[in-house]
Short mmCIF file of C-alpha atoms in Angstrom, two decimals:
data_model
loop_
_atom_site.label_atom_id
_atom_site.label_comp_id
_atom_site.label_asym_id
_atom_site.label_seq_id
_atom_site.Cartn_x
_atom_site.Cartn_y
_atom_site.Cartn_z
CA UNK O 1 325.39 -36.68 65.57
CA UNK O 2 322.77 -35.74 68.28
CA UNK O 3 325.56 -32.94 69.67
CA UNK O 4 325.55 -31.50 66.29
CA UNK O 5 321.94 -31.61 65.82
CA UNK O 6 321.69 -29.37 68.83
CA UNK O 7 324.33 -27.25 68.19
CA UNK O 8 322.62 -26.39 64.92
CA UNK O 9 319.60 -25.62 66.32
CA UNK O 10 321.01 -23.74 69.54
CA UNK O 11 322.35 -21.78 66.52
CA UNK O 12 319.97 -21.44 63.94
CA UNK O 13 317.82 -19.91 67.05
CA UNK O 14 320.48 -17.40 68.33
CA UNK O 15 320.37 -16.00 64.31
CA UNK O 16 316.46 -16.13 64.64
CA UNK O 17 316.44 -13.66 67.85
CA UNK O 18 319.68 -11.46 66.02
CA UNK O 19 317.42 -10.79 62.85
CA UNK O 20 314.52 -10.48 65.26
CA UNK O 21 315.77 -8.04 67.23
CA UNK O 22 317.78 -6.36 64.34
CA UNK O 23 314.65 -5.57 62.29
CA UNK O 24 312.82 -3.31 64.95
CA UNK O 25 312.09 -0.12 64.85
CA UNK O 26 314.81 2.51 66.02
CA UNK O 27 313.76 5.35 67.96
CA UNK O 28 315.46 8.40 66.58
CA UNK O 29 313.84 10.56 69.14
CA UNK O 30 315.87 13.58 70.95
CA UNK O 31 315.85 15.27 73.94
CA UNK O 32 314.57 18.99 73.47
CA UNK O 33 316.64 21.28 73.75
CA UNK O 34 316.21 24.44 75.28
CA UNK O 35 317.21 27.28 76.92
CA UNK O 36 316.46 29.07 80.28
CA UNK O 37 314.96 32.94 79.76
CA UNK O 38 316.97 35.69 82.19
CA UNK O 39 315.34 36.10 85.58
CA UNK O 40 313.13 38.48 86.17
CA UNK O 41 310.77 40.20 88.62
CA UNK O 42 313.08 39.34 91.21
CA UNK O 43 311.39 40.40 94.90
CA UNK O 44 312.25 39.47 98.97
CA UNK O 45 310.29 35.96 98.12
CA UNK O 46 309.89 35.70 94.76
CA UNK O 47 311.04 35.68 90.73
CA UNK O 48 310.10 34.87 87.43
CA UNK O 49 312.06 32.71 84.38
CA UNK O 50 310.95 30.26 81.88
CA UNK O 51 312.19 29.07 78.84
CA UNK O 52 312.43 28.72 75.41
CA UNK O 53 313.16 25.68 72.80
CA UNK O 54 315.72 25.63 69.89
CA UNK O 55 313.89 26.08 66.73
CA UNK O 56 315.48 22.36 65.98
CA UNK O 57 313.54 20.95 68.33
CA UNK O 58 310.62 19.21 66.62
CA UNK O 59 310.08 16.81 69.97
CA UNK O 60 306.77 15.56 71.81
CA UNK O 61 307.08 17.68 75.16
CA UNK O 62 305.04 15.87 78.02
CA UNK O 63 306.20 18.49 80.44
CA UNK O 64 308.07 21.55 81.01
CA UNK O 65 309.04 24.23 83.43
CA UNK O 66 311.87 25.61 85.83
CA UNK O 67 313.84 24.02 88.14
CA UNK O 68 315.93 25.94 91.67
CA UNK O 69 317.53 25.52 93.91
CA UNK O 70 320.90 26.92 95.97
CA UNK O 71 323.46 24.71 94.11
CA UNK O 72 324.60 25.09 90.30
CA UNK O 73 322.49 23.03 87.77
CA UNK O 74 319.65 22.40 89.83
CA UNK O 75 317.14 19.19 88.49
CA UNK O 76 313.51 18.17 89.02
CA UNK O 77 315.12 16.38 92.67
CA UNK O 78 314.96 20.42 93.63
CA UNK O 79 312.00 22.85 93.59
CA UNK O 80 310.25 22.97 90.15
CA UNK O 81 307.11 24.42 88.14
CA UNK O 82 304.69 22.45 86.31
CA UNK O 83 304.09 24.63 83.24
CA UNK O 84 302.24 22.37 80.99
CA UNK O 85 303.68 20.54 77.51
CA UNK O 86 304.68 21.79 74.13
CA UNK O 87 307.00 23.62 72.56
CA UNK O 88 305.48 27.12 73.17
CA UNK O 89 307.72 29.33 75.02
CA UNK O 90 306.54 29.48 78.80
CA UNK O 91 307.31 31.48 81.89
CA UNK O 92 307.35 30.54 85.51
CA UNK O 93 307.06 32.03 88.87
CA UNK O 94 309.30 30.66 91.64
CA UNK O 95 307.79 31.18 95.18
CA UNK O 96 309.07 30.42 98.24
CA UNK O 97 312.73 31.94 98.26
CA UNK O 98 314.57 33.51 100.85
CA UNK O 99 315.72 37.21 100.97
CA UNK O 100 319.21 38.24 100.19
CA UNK O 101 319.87 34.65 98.85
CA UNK O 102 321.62 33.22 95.85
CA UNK O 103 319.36 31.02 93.46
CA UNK O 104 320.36 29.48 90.33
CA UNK O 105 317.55 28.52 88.47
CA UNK O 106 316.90 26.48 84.59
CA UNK O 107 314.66 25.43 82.80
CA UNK O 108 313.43 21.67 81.86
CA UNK O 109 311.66 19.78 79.48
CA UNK O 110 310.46 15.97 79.43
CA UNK O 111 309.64 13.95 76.40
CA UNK O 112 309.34 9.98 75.96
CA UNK O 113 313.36 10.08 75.88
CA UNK O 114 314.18 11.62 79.16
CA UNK O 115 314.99 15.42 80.59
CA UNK O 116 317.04 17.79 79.58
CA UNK O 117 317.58 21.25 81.02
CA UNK O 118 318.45 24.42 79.82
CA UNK O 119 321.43 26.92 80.71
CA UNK O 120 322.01 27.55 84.93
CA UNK O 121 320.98 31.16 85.65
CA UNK O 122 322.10 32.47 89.02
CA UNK O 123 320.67 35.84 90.71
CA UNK O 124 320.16 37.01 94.10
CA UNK O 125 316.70 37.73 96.27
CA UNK O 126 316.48 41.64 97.95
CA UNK O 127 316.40 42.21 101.22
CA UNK O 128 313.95 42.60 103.94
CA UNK O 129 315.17 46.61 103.54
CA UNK O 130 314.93 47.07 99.41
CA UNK O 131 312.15 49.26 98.83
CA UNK O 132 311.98 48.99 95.09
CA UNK O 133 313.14 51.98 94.47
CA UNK O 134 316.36 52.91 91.97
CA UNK O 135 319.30 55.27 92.59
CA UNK O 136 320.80 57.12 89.81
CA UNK O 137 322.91 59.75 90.01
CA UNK O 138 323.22 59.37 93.91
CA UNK O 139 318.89 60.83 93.99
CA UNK O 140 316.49 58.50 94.84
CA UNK O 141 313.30 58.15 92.62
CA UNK O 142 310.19 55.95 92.60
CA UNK O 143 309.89 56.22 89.20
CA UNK O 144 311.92 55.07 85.90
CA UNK O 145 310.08 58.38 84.54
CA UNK O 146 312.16 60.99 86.60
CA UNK O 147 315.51 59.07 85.70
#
């Protein structure tokens, strides 16, 4: 009779914790989701990206910016911006690069959940000779005006 009495109350206290742990809240909360704006500004050192969120994302953003690096899909273990929270569309500036050298960049956001990231981007740094200047039509001009 004792073994039974136990047994009962080993169970009766099992059920207690299930409908404990049954009746708590559920975090529906999802990662943002974003996407990474095109490159641009792209010098011997330097570029600019940033990104944008989905208009679905309605999510507590506790930090956001762009992530590089020389390998696809780069994360926040590579080179990164701080860019602030939100849900605002931001831009970045990534310093630091090496001419004639392909980057592929994308942008992240944190929320309580975790980090998602936004599309990879690749592009390429000019060299120590690129002078800025376009070619079109086989002429050289300084200026988009004379195109």
């Amino acid at each position: 009779m004792k073994a039974q009495s136990q047994y009962l109350l080993f169970s009766l206290s099992w059920a207690t914790l299930a409908l404990i742990t049954a009746c708590q809240e559920i975090s529906n909360t999802e990662l943002p989701q974003l996407q990474t704006q095109p490159v641009t500004s792209i010098t011997q050192t330097s570029a600019k990206s940033g990104g944008y969120f989905m208009p679905a994302s309605q999510t507590d953003v506790i930090g956001k910016g762009v992530c590089w690096g020389l390998n696809e899909n780069p994360t926040l273990d590579d080179q990164f911006t701080e860019d602030g929270e939100g849900v605002d569309p931001y831009e970045s500036t990534l310093t630091g690069l090496l001419s004639e050298t392909v980057y592929h960049v994308r942008a992240y956001a944190t929320n309580k959940t975790g980090t998602s990231y936004g599309e990879d981007k690749a592009f390429k740094t000019l060299g120590t000779g690129s002078s800025g200047q376009i070619i079109a039509d086989h002429t050289v001009v300084d200026r988009y005006d004379d195109i």
